[in-house]
mmCIF file of N, CA and C in Angstrom:
data_model
loop_
_atom_site.group_PDB
_atom_site.id
_atom_site.type_symbol
_atom_site.label_atom_id
_atom_site.label_comp_id
_atom_site.label_asym_id
_atom_site.label_seq_id
_atom_site.Cartn_x
_atom_site.Cartn_y
_atom_site.Cartn_z
ATOM 1 N N GLN A 1 0.838 -1.186 0.000
ATOM 2 C CA GLN A 1 0.000 0.000 0.000
ATOM 3 C C GLN A 1 0.878 1.242 0.000
ATOM 4 N N VAL A 2 0.579 2.153 -0.929
ATOM 5 C CA VAL A 2 1.364 3.375 -1.051
ATOM 6 C C VAL A 2 0.896 4.400 -0.034
ATOM 7 N N GLN A 3 1.855 4.996 0.643
ATOM 8 C CA GLN A 3 1.537 6.059 1.593
ATOM 9 C C GLN A 3 2.578 7.155 1.511
ATOM 10 N N LEU A 4 2.102 8.395 1.561
ATOM 11 C CA LEU A 4 2.958 9.556 1.735
ATOM 12 C C LEU A 4 2.506 10.220 3.022
ATOM 13 N N VAL A 5 3.404 10.332 3.965
ATOM 14 C CA VAL A 5 3.037 10.898 5.258
ATOM 15 C C VAL A 5 3.895 12.127 5.526
ATOM 16 N N GLU A 6 3.222 13.268 5.577
ATOM 17 C CA GLU A 6 3.924 14.517 5.880
ATOM 18 C C GLU A 6 3.954 14.745 7.387
ATOM 19 N N SER A 7 4.995 15.414 7.829
ATOM 20 C CA SER A 7 5.096 15.798 9.231
ATOM 21 C C SER A 7 5.931 17.064 9.337
ATOM 22 N N GLY A 8 5.866 17.704 10.495
ATOM 23 C CA GLY A 8 6.696 18.876 10.743
ATOM 24 C C GLY A 8 5.962 20.197 10.703
ATOM 25 N N GLY A 9 4.691 20.169 10.348
ATOM 26 C CA GLY A 9 3.925 21.408 10.333
ATOM 27 C C GLY A 9 3.607 21.887 11.734
ATOM 28 N N GLY A 10 3.077 23.096 11.816
ATOM 29 C CA GLY A 10 2.718 23.638 13.121
ATOM 30 C C GLY A 10 2.609 25.144 13.083
ATOM 31 N N LEU A 11 2.578 25.719 14.271
ATOM 32 C CA LEU A 11 2.484 27.170 14.431
ATOM 33 C C LEU A 11 3.874 27.736 14.680
ATOM 34 N N VAL A 12 4.226 28.758 13.936
ATOM 35 C CA VAL A 12 5.543 29.389 14.090
ATOM 36 C C VAL A 12 5.372 30.895 13.941
ATOM 37 N N GLN A 13 6.215 31.643 14.618
ATOM 38 C CA GLN A 13 6.169 33.098 14.513
ATOM 39 C C GLN A 13 6.832 33.566 13.223
ATOM 40 N N PRO A 14 6.448 34.717 12.724
ATOM 41 C CA PRO A 14 7.134 35.274 11.544
ATOM 42 C C PRO A 14 8.632 35.352 11.786
ATOM 43 N N GLY A 15 9.391 34.957 10.758
ATOM 44 C CA GLY A 15 10.839 34.918 10.870
ATOM 45 C C GLY A 15 11.373 33.581 11.349
ATOM 46 N N GLY A 16 10.493 32.714 11.790
ATOM 47 C CA GLY A 16 10.904 31.411 12.298
ATOM 48 C C GLY A 16 11.132 30.392 11.192
ATOM 49 N N SER A 17 11.433 29.173 11.619
ATOM 50 C CA SER A 17 11.757 28.093 10.680
ATOM 51 C C SER A 17 10.974 26.835 11.023
ATOM 52 N N LEU A 18 10.721 26.048 10.005
ATOM 53 C CA LEU A 18 10.144 24.719 10.152
ATOM 54 C C LEU A 18 10.775 23.811 9.117
ATOM 55 N N ARG A 19 10.809 22.534 9.439
ATOM 56 C CA ARG A 19 11.286 21.537 8.477
ATOM 57 C C ARG A 19 10.195 20.492 8.284
ATOM 58 N N LEU A 20 9.695 20.417 7.066
ATOM 59 C CA LEU A 20 8.693 19.423 6.732
ATOM 60 C C LEU A 20 9.366 18.161 6.212
ATOM 61 N N SER A 21 8.770 17.017 6.544
ATOM 62 C CA SER A 21 9.256 15.737 6.045
ATOM 63 C C SER A 21 8.128 15.019 5.330
ATOM 64 N N CYS A 22 8.506 14.225 4.342
ATOM 65 C CA CYS A 22 7.542 13.412 3.604
ATOM 66 C C CYS A 22 8.115 12.006 3.493
ATOM 67 N N ALA A 23 7.538 11.092 4.231
ATOM 68 C CA ALA A 23 7.995 9.699 4.215
ATOM 69 C C ALA A 23 7.131 8.899 3.256
ATOM 70 N N ALA A 24 7.773 8.329 2.250
ATOM 71 C CA ALA A 24 7.061 7.551 1.236
ATOM 72 C C ALA A 24 7.276 6.065 1.477
ATOM 73 N N SER A 25 6.187 5.321 1.461
ATOM 74 C CA SER A 25 6.282 3.872 1.595
ATOM 75 C C SER A 25 5.462 3.218 0.498
ATOM 76 N N GLY A 26 5.900 2.049 0.090
ATOM 77 C CA GLY A 26 5.170 1.320 -0.939
ATOM 78 C C GLY A 26 5.444 1.784 -2.357
ATOM 79 N N ILE A 27 6.396 2.700 -2.524
ATOM 80 C CA ILE A 27 6.761 3.176 -3.858
ATOM 81 C C ILE A 27 8.150 2.650 -4.166
ATOM 82 N N PHE A 28 8.262 1.902 -5.283
ATOM 83 C CA PHE A 28 9.530 1.246 -5.587
ATOM 84 C C PHE A 28 10.611 2.245 -5.972
ATOM 85 N N ALA A 29 10.275 3.183 -6.817
ATOM 86 C CA ALA A 29 11.284 4.137 -7.277
ATOM 87 C C ALA A 29 10.622 5.492 -7.483
ATOM 88 N N ILE A 30 11.193 6.499 -6.854
ATOM 89 C CA ILE A 30 10.655 7.854 -6.942
ATOM 90 C C ILE A 30 11.435 8.644 -7.985
ATOM 91 N N TYR A 31 10.708 9.298 -8.868
ATOM 92 C CA TYR A 31 11.347 10.122 -9.893
ATOM 93 C C TYR A 31 11.402 11.571 -9.407
ATOM 94 N N HIS A 32 10.283 12.240 -9.405
ATOM 95 C CA HIS A 32 10.224 13.600 -8.904
ATOM 96 C C HIS A 32 9.546 13.615 -7.540
ATOM 97 N N MET A 33 10.027 14.533 -6.691
ATOM 98 C CA MET A 33 9.322 14.823 -5.448
ATOM 99 C C MET A 33 9.044 16.308 -5.414
ATOM 100 N N GLY A 34 7.940 16.679 -4.815
ATOM 101 C CA GLY A 34 7.621 18.093 -4.755
ATOM 102 C C GLY A 34 6.767 18.435 -3.555
ATOM 103 N N TRP A 35 6.756 19.703 -3.244
ATOM 104 C CA TRP A 35 5.896 20.250 -2.201
ATOM 105 C C TRP A 35 4.983 21.294 -2.826
ATOM 106 N N TYR A 36 3.713 21.158 -2.537
ATOM 107 C CA TYR A 36 2.707 22.126 -2.955
ATOM 108 C C TYR A 36 2.075 22.688 -1.688
ATOM 109 N N ARG A 37 1.404 23.821 -1.836
ATOM 110 C CA ARG A 37 0.678 24.369 -0.695
ATOM 111 C C ARG A 37 -0.634 24.984 -1.169
ATOM 112 N N GLN A 38 -1.578 25.009 -0.248
ATOM 113 C CA GLN A 38 -2.873 25.608 -0.537
ATOM 114 C C GLN A 38 -3.226 26.555 0.597
ATOM 115 N N PRO A 39 -3.052 27.856 0.365
ATOM 116 C CA PRO A 39 -3.435 28.836 1.394
ATOM 117 C C PRO A 39 -4.949 28.857 1.564
ATOM 118 N N PRO A 40 -5.447 29.361 2.675
ATOM 119 C CA PRO A 40 -6.902 29.421 2.896
ATOM 120 C C PRO A 40 -7.604 30.182 1.790
ATOM 121 N N GLY A 41 -8.589 29.565 1.171
ATOM 122 C CA GLY A 41 -9.381 30.215 0.145
ATOM 123 C C GLY A 41 -8.710 30.358 -1.206
ATOM 124 N N LYS A 42 -7.544 29.722 -1.367
ATOM 125 C CA LYS A 42 -6.819 29.860 -2.635
ATOM 126 C C LYS A 42 -6.559 28.487 -3.237
ATOM 127 N N GLN A 43 -6.032 28.513 -4.467
ATOM 128 C CA GLN A 43 -5.740 27.265 -5.156
ATOM 129 C C GLN A 43 -4.396 26.702 -4.716
ATOM 130 N N ARG A 44 -4.246 25.399 -4.933
ATOM 131 C CA ARG A 44 -2.976 24.750 -4.630
ATOM 132 C C ARG A 44 -1.912 25.246 -5.608
ATOM 133 N N GLU A 45 -0.708 25.463 -5.088
ATOM 134 C CA GLU A 45 0.386 25.963 -5.922
ATOM 135 C C GLU A 45 1.662 25.193 -5.625
ATOM 136 N N LEU A 46 2.533 25.142 -6.623
ATOM 137 C CA LEU A 46 3.827 24.485 -6.444
ATOM 138 C C LEU A 46 4.732 25.367 -5.597
ATOM 139 N N VAL A 47 5.365 24.768 -4.608
ATOM 140 C CA VAL A 47 6.344 25.473 -3.780
ATOM 141 C C VAL A 47 7.754 25.142 -4.243
ATOM 142 N N ALA A 48 8.045 23.846 -4.378
ATOM 143 C CA ALA A 48 9.380 23.421 -4.770
ATOM 144 C C ALA A 48 9.310 21.987 -5.261
ATOM 145 N N SER A 49 10.248 21.639 -6.135
ATOM 146 C CA SER A 49 10.337 20.266 -6.611
ATOM 147 C C SER A 49 11.786 19.896 -6.815
ATOM 148 N N ILE A 50 12.032 18.570 -6.802
ATOM 149 C CA ILE A 50 13.387 18.071 -6.985
ATOM 150 C C ILE A 50 13.318 16.795 -7.803
ATOM 151 N N THR A 51 14.206 16.691 -8.792
ATOM 152 C CA THR A 51 14.222 15.521 -9.651
ATOM 153 C C THR A 51 15.160 14.455 -9.083
ATOM 154 N N SER A 52 15.196 13.324 -9.756
ATOM 155 C CA SER A 52 16.084 12.250 -9.336
ATOM 156 C C SER A 52 17.549 12.651 -9.492
ATOM 157 N N GLY A 53 17.804 13.632 -10.353
ATOM 158 C CA GLY A 53 19.158 14.141 -10.524
ATOM 159 C C GLY A 53 19.460 15.339 -9.639
ATOM 160 N N ASP A 54 18.584 15.582 -8.674
ATOM 161 C CA ASP A 54 18.731 16.680 -7.715
ATOM 162 C C ASP A 54 18.626 18.065 -8.341
ATOM 163 N N SER A 55 17.966 18.158 -9.474
ATOM 164 C CA SER A 55 17.674 19.467 -10.035
ATOM 165 C C SER A 55 16.441 20.020 -9.315
ATOM 166 N N THR A 56 16.532 21.278 -8.879
ATOM 167 C CA THR A 56 15.459 21.846 -8.066
ATOM 168 C C THR A 56 14.764 23.020 -8.764
ATOM 169 N N THR A 57 13.522 23.198 -8.398
ATOM 170 C CA THR A 57 12.709 24.316 -8.878
ATOM 171 C C THR A 57 11.995 24.914 -7.678
ATOM 172 N N TYR A 58 11.920 26.251 -7.625
ATOM 173 C CA TYR A 58 11.256 26.933 -6.526
ATOM 174 C C TYR A 58 10.283 27.983 -7.049
ATOM 175 N N ALA A 59 9.200 28.156 -6.315
ATOM 176 C CA ALA A 59 8.331 29.289 -6.587
ATOM 177 C C ALA A 59 9.097 30.567 -6.262
ATOM 178 N N THR A 60 8.825 31.604 -7.023
ATOM 179 C CA THR A 60 9.531 32.871 -6.823
ATOM 180 C C THR A 60 9.380 33.368 -5.383
ATOM 181 N N SER A 61 8.215 33.148 -4.807
ATOM 182 C CA SER A 61 7.924 33.681 -3.480
ATOM 183 C C SER A 61 8.738 33.017 -2.370
ATOM 184 N N VAL A 62 9.336 31.854 -2.642
ATOM 185 C CA VAL A 62 10.077 31.156 -1.584
ATOM 186 C C VAL A 62 11.566 31.032 -1.882
ATOM 187 N N LYS A 63 11.990 31.473 -3.040
ATOM 188 C CA LYS A 63 13.416 31.376 -3.401
ATOM 189 C C LYS A 63 14.287 32.083 -2.364
ATOM 190 N N GLY A 64 15.343 31.391 -1.969
ATOM 191 C CA GLY A 64 16.251 31.970 -0.983
ATOM 192 C C GLY A 64 15.830 31.734 0.450
ATOM 193 N N ARG A 65 14.611 31.263 0.652
ATOM 194 C CA ARG A 65 14.118 31.003 2.015
ATOM 195 C C ARG A 65 13.869 29.514 2.253
ATOM 196 N N PHE A 66 13.405 28.810 1.229
ATOM 197 C CA PHE A 66 13.069 27.391 1.349
ATOM 198 C C PHE A 66 14.107 26.555 0.613
ATOM 199 N N THR A 67 14.344 25.353 1.120
ATOM 200 C CA THR A 67 15.262 24.416 0.473
ATOM 201 C C THR A 67 14.629 23.032 0.453
ATOM 202 N N ILE A 68 14.544 22.455 -0.734
ATOM 203 C CA ILE A 68 14.012 21.107 -0.879
ATOM 204 C C ILE A 68 15.167 20.124 -0.993
ATOM 205 N N SER A 69 14.991 18.956 -0.404
ATOM 206 C CA SER A 69 16.016 17.922 -0.498
ATOM 207 C C SER A 69 15.339 16.555 -0.423
ATOM 208 N N ARG A 70 16.110 15.521 -0.721
ATOM 209 C CA ARG A 70 15.549 14.173 -0.675
ATOM 210 C C ARG A 70 16.611 13.183 -0.230
ATOM 211 N N ASP A 71 16.185 12.129 0.406
ATOM 212 C CA ASP A 71 17.059 11.032 0.816
ATOM 213 C C ASP A 71 16.474 9.773 0.190
ATOM 214 N N ASP A 72 17.029 9.354 -0.928
ATOM 215 C CA ASP A 72 16.459 8.221 -1.647
ATOM 216 C C ASP A 72 16.625 6.913 -0.876
ATOM 217 N N ALA A 73 17.651 6.818 -0.073
ATOM 218 C CA ALA A 73 17.849 5.597 0.717
ATOM 219 C C ALA A 73 16.710 5.412 1.712
ATOM 220 N N GLU A 74 16.176 6.542 2.189
ATOM 221 C CA GLU A 74 15.089 6.493 3.163
ATOM 222 C C GLU A 74 13.726 6.768 2.515
ATOM 223 N N ASN A 75 13.713 7.013 1.203
ATOM 224 C CA ASN A 75 12.462 7.370 0.514
ATOM 225 C C ASN A 75 11.748 8.523 1.210
ATOM 226 N N THR A 76 12.528 9.523 1.549
ATOM 227 C CA THR A 76 11.995 10.659 2.307
ATOM 228 C C THR A 76 12.407 11.964 1.645
ATOM 229 N N GLY A 77 11.490 12.901 1.638
ATOM 230 C CA GLY A 77 11.776 14.231 1.135
ATOM 231 C C GLY A 77 11.629 15.261 2.244
ATOM 232 N N TYR A 78 12.287 16.386 2.056
ATOM 233 C CA TYR A 78 12.279 17.417 3.088
ATOM 234 C C TYR A 78 12.053 18.790 2.462
ATOM 235 N N LEU A 79 11.488 19.670 3.264
ATOM 236 C CA LEU A 79 11.370 21.074 2.871
ATOM 237 C C LEU A 79 11.775 21.905 4.080
ATOM 238 N N GLN A 80 12.951 22.505 4.006
ATOM 239 C CA GLN A 80 13.417 23.398 5.051
ATOM 240 C C GLN A 80 12.891 24.794 4.749
ATOM 241 N N MET A 81 12.151 25.340 5.687
ATOM 242 C CA MET A 81 11.523 26.644 5.481
ATOM 243 C C MET A 81 12.069 27.628 6.509
ATOM 244 N N ASN A 82 12.752 28.646 6.030
ATOM 245 C CA ASN A 82 13.325 29.670 6.892
ATOM 246 C C ASN A 82 12.676 31.025 6.614
ATOM 247 N N SER A 83 12.878 31.945 7.525
ATOM 248 C CA SER A 83 12.346 33.303 7.370
ATOM 249 C C SER A 83 10.875 33.274 6.981
ATOM 250 N N LEU A 84 10.108 32.504 7.701
ATOM 251 C CA LEU A 84 8.696 32.325 7.355
ATOM 252 C C LEU A 84 7.910 33.610 7.518
ATOM 253 N N LYS A 85 6.941 33.768 6.626
ATOM 254 C CA LYS A 85 6.088 34.952 6.601
ATOM 255 C C LYS A 85 4.638 34.533 6.793
ATOM 256 N N PRO A 86 3.792 35.436 7.244
ATOM 257 C CA PRO A 86 2.363 35.080 7.389
ATOM 258 C C PRO A 86 1.756 34.548 6.096
ATOM 259 N N GLU A 87 2.222 35.049 4.957
ATOM 260 C CA GLU A 87 1.676 34.585 3.676
ATOM 261 C C GLU A 87 2.117 33.165 3.314
ATOM 262 N N ASP A 88 3.004 32.585 4.102
ATOM 263 C CA ASP A 88 3.369 31.180 3.910
ATOM 264 C C ASP A 88 2.368 30.243 4.581
ATOM 265 N N THR A 89 1.423 30.799 5.317
ATOM 266 C CA THR A 89 0.410 29.980 5.969
ATOM 267 C C THR A 89 -0.402 29.211 4.934
ATOM 268 N N ALA A 90 -0.454 27.887 5.105
ATOM 269 C CA ALA A 90 -1.129 27.036 4.129
ATOM 270 C C ALA A 90 -1.072 25.588 4.605
ATOM 271 N N VAL A 91 -1.843 24.752 3.937
ATOM 272 C CA VAL A 91 -1.663 23.307 4.070
ATOM 273 C C VAL A 91 -0.626 22.906 3.025
ATOM 274 N N TYR A 92 0.405 22.239 3.466
ATOM 275 C CA TYR A 92 1.498 21.823 2.587
ATOM 276 C C TYR A 92 1.337 20.335 2.260
ATOM 277 N N TYR A 93 1.417 20.034 0.962
ATOM 278 C CA TYR A 93 1.221 18.679 0.480
ATOM 279 C C TYR A 93 2.499 18.164 -0.183
ATOM 280 N N CYS A 94 2.801 16.925 0.094
ATOM 281 C CA CYS A 94 3.901 16.241 -0.568
ATOM 282 C C CYS A 94 3.366 15.572 -1.833
ATOM 283 N N HIS A 95 4.143 15.640 -2.890
ATOM 284 C CA HIS A 95 3.778 14.997 -4.154
ATOM 285 C C HIS A 95 4.954 14.160 -4.646
ATOM 286 N N VAL A 96 4.629 12.986 -5.138
ATOM 287 C CA VAL A 96 5.647 12.098 -5.712
ATOM 288 C C VAL A 96 5.182 11.634 -7.088
ATOM 289 N N PHE A 97 6.093 11.685 -8.040
ATOM 290 C CA PHE A 97 5.856 11.097 -9.360
ATOM 291 C C PHE A 97 6.824 9.935 -9.483
ATOM 292 N N SER A 98 6.277 8.732 -9.542
ATOM 293 C CA SER A 98 7.139 7.557 -9.531
ATOM 294 C C SER A 98 7.679 7.250 -10.926
ATOM 295 N N ARG A 99 8.703 6.412 -10.960
ATOM 296 C CA ARG A 99 9.279 6.010 -12.252
ATOM 297 C C ARG A 99 8.294 5.170 -13.049
ATOM 298 N N ALA A 100 7.278 4.655 -12.384
ATOM 299 C CA ALA A 100 6.232 3.911 -13.089
ATOM 300 C C ALA A 100 5.190 4.848 -13.702
ATOM 301 N N GLY A 101 5.377 6.158 -13.486
ATOM 302 C CA GLY A 101 4.482 7.122 -14.103
ATOM 303 C C GLY A 101 3.206 7.389 -13.333
ATOM 304 N N VAL A 102 3.240 7.177 -12.021
ATOM 305 C CA VAL A 102 2.051 7.379 -11.192
ATOM 306 C C VAL A 102 2.277 8.564 -10.258
ATOM 307 N N ASN A 103 1.243 9.380 -10.088
ATOM 308 C CA ASN A 103 1.275 10.508 -9.163
ATOM 309 C C ASN A 103 0.693 10.100 -7.815
ATOM 310 N N TYR A 104 1.363 10.507 -6.750
ATOM 311 C CA TYR A 104 0.883 10.244 -5.399
ATOM 312 C C TYR A 104 0.879 11.546 -4.607
ATOM 313 N N TRP A 105 -0.108 11.666 -3.720
ATOM 314 C CA TRP A 105 -0.233 12.853 -2.873
ATOM 315 C C TRP A 105 -0.367 12.453 -1.420
ATOM 316 N N GLY A 106 0.235 13.252 -0.545
ATOM 317 C CA GLY A 106 0.011 13.095 0.875
ATOM 318 C C GLY A 106 -1.266 13.813 1.276
ATOM 319 N N LYS A 107 -1.622 13.665 2.551
ATOM 320 C CA LYS A 107 -2.857 14.272 3.046
ATOM 321 C C LYS A 107 -2.664 15.707 3.496
ATOM 322 N N GLY A 108 -1.420 16.129 3.619
ATOM 323 C CA GLY A 108 -1.149 17.517 3.955
ATOM 324 C C GLY A 108 -0.815 17.746 5.415
ATOM 325 N N THR A 109 -0.044 18.807 5.648
ATOM 326 C CA THR A 109 0.279 19.243 7.001
ATOM 327 C C THR A 109 0.131 20.758 7.057
ATOM 328 N N LEU A 110 -0.497 21.240 8.113
ATOM 329 C CA LEU A 110 -0.809 22.659 8.219
ATOM 330 C C LEU A 110 0.367 23.431 8.790
ATOM 331 N N VAL A 111 0.716 24.499 8.107
ATOM 332 C CA VAL A 111 1.729 25.439 8.584
ATOM 333 C C VAL A 111 1.038 26.779 8.813
ATOM 334 N N THR A 112 1.148 27.288 10.026
ATOM 335 C CA THR A 112 0.551 28.571 10.362
ATOM 336 C C THR A 112 1.647 29.500 10.848
ATOM 337 N N VAL A 113 1.788 30.625 10.182
ATOM 338 C CA VAL A 113 2.800 31.612 10.555
ATOM 339 C C VAL A 113 2.062 32.825 11.124
ATOM 340 N N SER A 114 2.211 33.018 12.414
ATOM 341 C CA SER A 114 1.454 34.075 13.077
ATOM 342 C C SER A 114 2.123 34.437 14.388
ATOM 343 N N SER A 115 2.007 35.697 14.744
ATOM 344 C CA SER A 115 2.521 36.131 16.042
ATOM 345 C C SER A 115 1.421 36.076 17.103
#
């Protein structure tokens, strides 16, 4: 059974940091991993992605503040978020595109940036 389990969300003050994790199980080989977010009342958007060759892509709004990484031995992805702003408040979703050509989504973890 395929599962993507996100963790690391929570409440943080502006300027603070959080590290999100995405543990993938039941997936033989991961091609792309990515993090998306959906702010309250808005559409889901891409935050960052990383390929199997460690090529990364970031949304303009998070460049220089967020860092995506992956540990293929552990089938886990990470999103280090620094200098958080209130506008980063959202449900963050992990996405995996497997080498078999299947898309998988986690259930999401809530990040709230507020003083």
